[in-house]
Amino acid sequence: MRPRRFVEPVRPVPQVRINEAIRAPRVRLIDEDGSQVGIKQTSEALEYAYSKNLDLVEVAAQADPPVARVMDYGKYRYEQEQKAKLARKHQTSINVKEIKFRPKIGIHDYNTKKAHVERFLNQRAKVKVTIMFRGRETTHPERGRDLLMRLAEDVKEIGQIESPPLLDGRNMVMLLGPTKNAGVTRDDAKDEDVERREEAVQAVGGGQGPAPARNEEPQAREEVGEA
């Protein structure tokens, strides 16, 4: 018979006890403003919270006696969820993709893998580029380094070297990170270029009026005749 696999039991997440769910006969009561009221019977603390149209929340169940606070529990939960949501929003998740090359890679395979690298960088992901050496190829690490630097040069508009080529056993590894241009479409880049040119023209021609349109006839100059 096969031995049974041990499955660790799932421990339930401890829930906060509020109001009538508080089991302790006495609690150390804290008011809504944070001031300590003192040790009270739980029933008395409940009446105190209800008189203010608030909840009695057990905030330190392990204390002796447990600590309970008067608060608006619904508002408290909402604020905690908003804080957690904001923390997740500001949390940066580093996404690293890996592409592997051989030192003697053909031009077609190189272009295909380079396209993958460009796609990853445009997705704002970092790319770990690995050169795999086999056999006597390890005696010529400069070939792998040249290939990695060639790749970095080809994708320099959207990728920058964060970790230079380093030999790690039979592999050589380089890390590329996205630049500020990564993920920007050509149309966006073209619009930015046009906008910069217009700003440069306005700066050079400052103080001068706009040029007349092509279909607008230039005004005739006044001629001064001799008296």
CSV table of C-alpha atoms in Angstrom, one decimal:
chain,number,residue,atom,x,y,z
A,1,MET,CA,0.0,0.0,0.0
A,2,ARG,CA,1.1,3.5,-0.7
A,3,PRO,CA,1.9,5.6,2.3
A,4,ARG,CA,-0.6,8.4,2.7
A,5,ARG,CA,0.7,11.9,1.8
A,6,PHE,CA,0.6,14.3,4.7
A,7,VAL,CA,-1.5,17.3,3.9
A,8,GLU,CA,-1.0,20.2,6.3
A,9,PRO,CA,-4.3,21.4,7.6
A,10,VAL,CA,-5.4,24.8,6.5
A,11,ARG,CA,-5.5,27.1,9.6
A,12,PRO,CA,-8.4,29.5,9.6
A,13,VAL,CA,-7.6,33.2,9.5
A,14,PRO,CA,-8.4,34.6,12.9
A,15,GLN,CA,-11.4,36.9,12.7
A,16,VAL,CA,-11.8,40.0,14.8
A,17,ARG,CA,-14.5,39.7,17.4
A,18,ILE,CA,-16.9,42.5,17.7
A,19,ASN,CA,-19.9,43.3,19.9
A,20,GLU,CA,-21.7,40.2,21.2
A,21,ALA,CA,-19.0,37.9,19.7
A,22,ILE,CA,-16.5,39.0,22.4
A,23,ARG,CA,-16.3,36.0,24.8
A,24,ALA,CA,-14.2,37.5,27.6
A,25,PRO,CA,-16.2,38.4,30.7
A,26,ARG,CA,-14.1,41.6,31.2
A,27,VAL,CA,-12.2,43.9,28.8
A,28,ARG,CA,-9.8,46.8,29.0
A,29,LEU,CA,-11.9,49.5,27.4
A,30,ILE,CA,-10.4,52.2,25.1
A,31,ASP,CA,-12.6,55.0,23.9
A,32,GLU,CA,-13.0,56.2,20.3
A,33,ASP,CA,-10.4,59.0,20.8
A,34,GLY,CA,-7.8,56.5,22.2
A,35,SER,CA,-8.2,57.3,25.9
A,36,GLN,CA,-8.4,54.5,28.3
A,37,VAL,CA,-11.7,54.1,30.2
A,38,GLY,CA,-10.5,51.2,32.3
A,39,ILE,CA,-11.4,47.6,33.0
A,40,LYS,CA,-15.1,47.0,32.5
A,41,GLN,CA,-17.5,44.1,32.3
A,42,THR,CA,-18.1,43.2,28.7
A,43,SER,CA,-21.8,43.8,29.0
A,44,GLU,CA,-21.1,47.3,30.5
A,45,ALA,CA,-18.5,48.0,27.7
A,46,LEU,CA,-21.1,47.0,25.1
A,47,GLU,CA,-23.7,49.4,26.6
A,48,TYR,CA,-21.1,52.1,26.6
A,49,ALA,CA,-20.4,51.5,22.8
A,50,TYR,CA,-24.0,51.3,21.9
A,51,SER,CA,-24.8,54.5,23.7
A,52,LYS,CA,-22.5,56.2,21.2
A,53,ASN,CA,-24.0,54.3,18.3
A,54,LEU,CA,-20.6,52.6,17.7
A,55,ASP,CA,-19.1,49.1,17.9
A,56,LEU,CA,-17.0,47.3,20.5
A,57,VAL,CA,-14.0,45.7,18.8
A,58,GLU,CA,-11.6,43.3,20.4
A,59,VAL,CA,-8.1,44.6,19.2
A,60,ALA,CA,-5.8,42.6,21.5
A,61,ALA,CA,-7.3,39.2,22.3
A,62,GLN,CA,-4.1,37.8,23.9
A,63,ALA,CA,-4.0,40.5,26.6
A,64,ASP,CA,-5.3,39.8,30.1
A,65,PRO,CA,-7.9,41.1,30.1
A,66,PRO,CA,-8.4,41.5,26.3
A,67,VAL,CA,-8.3,45.1,25.0
A,68,ALA,CA,-11.5,46.3,23.3
A,69,ARG,CA,-11.9,49.6,21.5
A,70,VAL,CA,-15.0,51.7,20.7
A,71,MET,CA,-15.1,52.5,17.0
A,72,ASP,CA,-17.2,52.5,13.8
A,73,TYR,CA,-16.2,49.1,12.6
A,74,GLY,CA,-17.5,49.5,9.1
A,75,LYS,CA,-15.5,52.7,8.6
A,76,TYR,CA,-12.5,51.0,10.1
A,77,ARG,CA,-12.7,48.1,7.7
A,78,TYR,CA,-13.1,50.4,4.7
A,79,GLU,CA,-10.1,52.5,5.7
A,80,GLN,CA,-8.0,49.3,6.1
A,81,GLU,CA,-9.0,48.0,2.7
A,82,GLN,CA,-8.2,51.4,1.1
A,83,LYS,CA,-4.7,51.4,2.7
A,84,ALA,CA,-4.1,47.8,1.5
A,85,LYS,CA,-5.2,48.7,-2.0
A,86,LEU,CA,-2.9,51.7,-2.0
A,87,ALA,CA,0.0,49.6,-0.8
A,88,ARG,CA,-0.6,47.1,-3.6
A,89,LYS,CA,-0.8,49.9,-6.1
A,90,HIS,CA,2.6,51.3,-5.1
A,91,GLN,CA,4.2,47.9,-4.9
A,92,THR,CA,6.5,47.4,-7.8
A,93,SER,CA,6.6,43.8,-9.2
A,94,ILE,CA,9.8,43.1,-11.1
A,95,ASN,CA,9.0,40.9,-14.1
A,96,VAL,CA,12.1,39.2,-15.6
A,97,LYS,CA,12.1,37.3,-18.8
A,98,GLU,CA,14.9,35.2,-20.1
A,99,ILE,CA,16.2,34.6,-23.6
A,100,LYS,CA,18.9,32.1,-24.4
A,101,PHE,CA,21.4,32.4,-27.3
A,102,ARG,CA,24.2,30.2,-28.7
A,103,PRO,CA,27.5,31.8,-29.6
A,104,LYS,CA,27.2,30.6,-33.2
A,105,ILE,CA,23.6,31.7,-33.7
A,106,GLY,CA,22.4,32.2,-37.3
A,107,ILE,CA,21.2,35.6,-38.5
A,108,HIS,CA,17.5,34.4,-38.8
A,109,ASP,CA,17.5,33.0,-35.3
A,110,TYR,CA,19.2,36.1,-34.0
A,111,ASN,CA,16.6,38.4,-35.5
A,112,THR,CA,13.8,36.2,-34.1
A,113,LYS,CA,15.2,36.2,-30.5
A,114,LYS,CA,15.9,39.9,-30.8
A,115,ALA,CA,12.2,40.5,-31.6
A,116,HIS,CA,11.3,38.6,-28.4
A,117,VAL,CA,13.7,40.8,-26.4
A,118,GLU,CA,12.1,44.0,-27.9
A,119,ARG,CA,8.6,42.7,-27.2
A,120,PHE,CA,9.5,42.0,-23.5
A,121,LEU,CA,11.2,45.4,-23.1
A,122,ASN,CA,8.1,47.1,-24.6
A,123,GLN,CA,6.0,45.3,-22.0
A,124,ARG,CA,8.2,47.1,-19.4
A,125,ALA,CA,9.9,43.8,-18.3
A,126,LYS,CA,13.5,43.2,-17.7
A,127,VAL,CA,15.3,40.7,-19.9
A,128,LYS,CA,18.0,38.3,-18.8
A,129,VAL,CA,20.0,37.4,-21.9
A,130,THR,CA,22.0,34.1,-21.5
A,131,ILE,CA,24.8,32.9,-23.8
A,132,MET,CA,25.1,29.1,-23.5
A,133,PHE,CA,28.6,27.7,-24.2
A,134,ARG,CA,29.2,24.0,-25.0
A,135,GLY,CA,32.4,22.1,-25.2
A,136,ARG,CA,35.4,24.1,-26.4
A,137,GLU,CA,33.2,27.2,-27.0
A,138,THR,CA,34.1,28.1,-23.4
A,139,THR,CA,37.7,28.9,-24.6
A,140,HIS,CA,36.3,31.9,-26.6
A,141,PRO,CA,34.1,33.9,-24.1
A,142,GLU,CA,34.7,37.0,-26.2
A,143,ARG,CA,32.4,35.7,-28.8
A,144,GLY,CA,29.5,35.6,-26.3
A,145,ARG,CA,30.4,39.1,-25.0
A,146,ASP,CA,30.5,40.5,-28.5
A,147,LEU,CA,27.1,39.0,-29.3
A,148,LEU,CA,25.6,40.4,-26.1
A,149,MET,CA,27.0,43.9,-26.8
A,150,ARG,CA,25.7,43.7,-30.4
A,151,LEU,CA,22.2,42.9,-29.0
A,152,ALA,CA,22.4,45.8,-26.5
A,153,GLU,CA,23.4,48.1,-29.4
A,154,ASP,CA,20.5,46.9,-31.5
A,155,VAL,CA,17.9,47.5,-28.8
A,156,LYS,CA,19.4,50.6,-27.2
A,157,GLU,CA,16.4,52.8,-28.0
A,158,ILE,CA,14.2,50.7,-25.7
A,159,GLY,CA,16.7,48.8,-23.5
A,160,GLN,CA,19.7,49.6,-21.4
A,161,ILE,CA,22.3,47.5,-19.8
A,162,GLU,CA,21.6,47.1,-16.0
A,163,SER,CA,24.1,44.3,-15.5
A,164,PRO,CA,27.0,43.9,-18.0
A,165,PRO,CA,28.0,40.5,-19.5
A,166,LEU,CA,29.4,38.3,-16.8
A,167,LEU,CA,30.6,34.7,-17.1
A,168,ASP,CA,28.7,32.3,-14.8
A,169,GLY,CA,30.1,28.8,-15.3
A,170,ARG,CA,29.4,27.7,-18.8
A,171,ASN,CA,27.0,30.6,-19.4
A,172,MET,CA,27.4,34.4,-19.9
A,173,VAL,CA,24.6,36.6,-18.6
A,174,MET,CA,23.6,40.2,-19.2
A,175,LEU,CA,20.5,42.0,-17.8
A,176,LEU,CA,18.6,44.5,-19.9
A,177,GLY,CA,16.1,46.9,-18.4
A,178,PRO,CA,13.5,49.0,-20.3
A,179,THR,CA,14.2,52.7,-21.0
A,180,LYS,CA,11.6,55.5,-20.9
A,181,ASN,CA,11.0,54.9,-24.6
A,182,ALA,CA,10.0,51.3,-24.1
A,183,GLY,CA,6.3,50.7,-24.8
A,184,VAL,CA,6.0,54.1,-26.7
A,185,THR,CA,4.4,53.6,-30.1
A,186,ARG,CA,6.0,55.1,-33.2
A,187,ASP,CA,3.1,57.6,-33.6
A,188,ASP,CA,3.6,58.8,-30.0
A,189,ALA,CA,7.3,59.2,-30.7
A,190,LYS,CA,6.6,61.1,-33.9
A,191,ASP,CA,4.2,63.4,-32.2
A,192,GLU,CA,6.8,64.2,-29.5
A,193,ASP,CA,9.4,64.9,-32.2
A,194,VAL,CA,7.0,67.2,-34.1
A,195,GLU,CA,6.1,69.0,-30.8
A,196,ARG,CA,9.8,69.5,-30.0
A,197,ARG,CA,10.5,70.9,-33.4
A,198,GLU,CA,7.6,73.4,-33.1
A,199,GLU,CA,8.8,74.5,-29.7
A,200,ALA,CA,12.3,75.0,-31.1
A,201,VAL,CA,11.0,77.1,-34.1
A,202,GLN,CA,9.0,79.3,-31.7
A,203,ALA,CA,12.0,79.8,-29.5
A,204,VAL,CA,14.2,80.9,-32.4
A,205,GLY,CA,11.5,83.1,-33.9
A,206,GLY,CA,10.4,84.7,-30.7
A,207,GLY,CA,8.9,88.1,-31.0
A,208,GLN,CA,8.0,87.6,-34.7
A,209,GLY,CA,4.5,87.3,-35.9
A,210,PRO,CA,3.2,84.1,-37.6
A,211,ALA,CA,4.1,83.5,-41.2
A,212,PRO,CA,1.2,84.3,-43.6
A,213,ALA,CA,-0.7,81.3,-45.0
A,214,ARG,CA,0.1,80.2,-48.6
A,215,ASN,CA,-3.3,81.3,-49.9
A,216,GLU,CA,-3.0,84.7,-48.2
A,217,GLU,CA,-1.6,87.4,-50.4
A,218,PRO,CA,1.2,89.5,-48.8
A,219,GLN,CA,0.3,93.1,-48.1
A,220,ALA,CA,1.7,95.6,-50.4
A,221,ARG,CA,4.5,97.8,-49.0
A,222,GLU,CA,3.9,101.5,-48.8
A,223,GLU,CA,6.1,103.4,-51.2
A,224,VAL,CA,7.4,106.8,-50.2
A,225,GLY,CA,7.5,109.1,-53.1
A,226,GLU,CA,9.7,112.2,-53.4
A,227,ALA,CA,7.9,115.5,-52.7
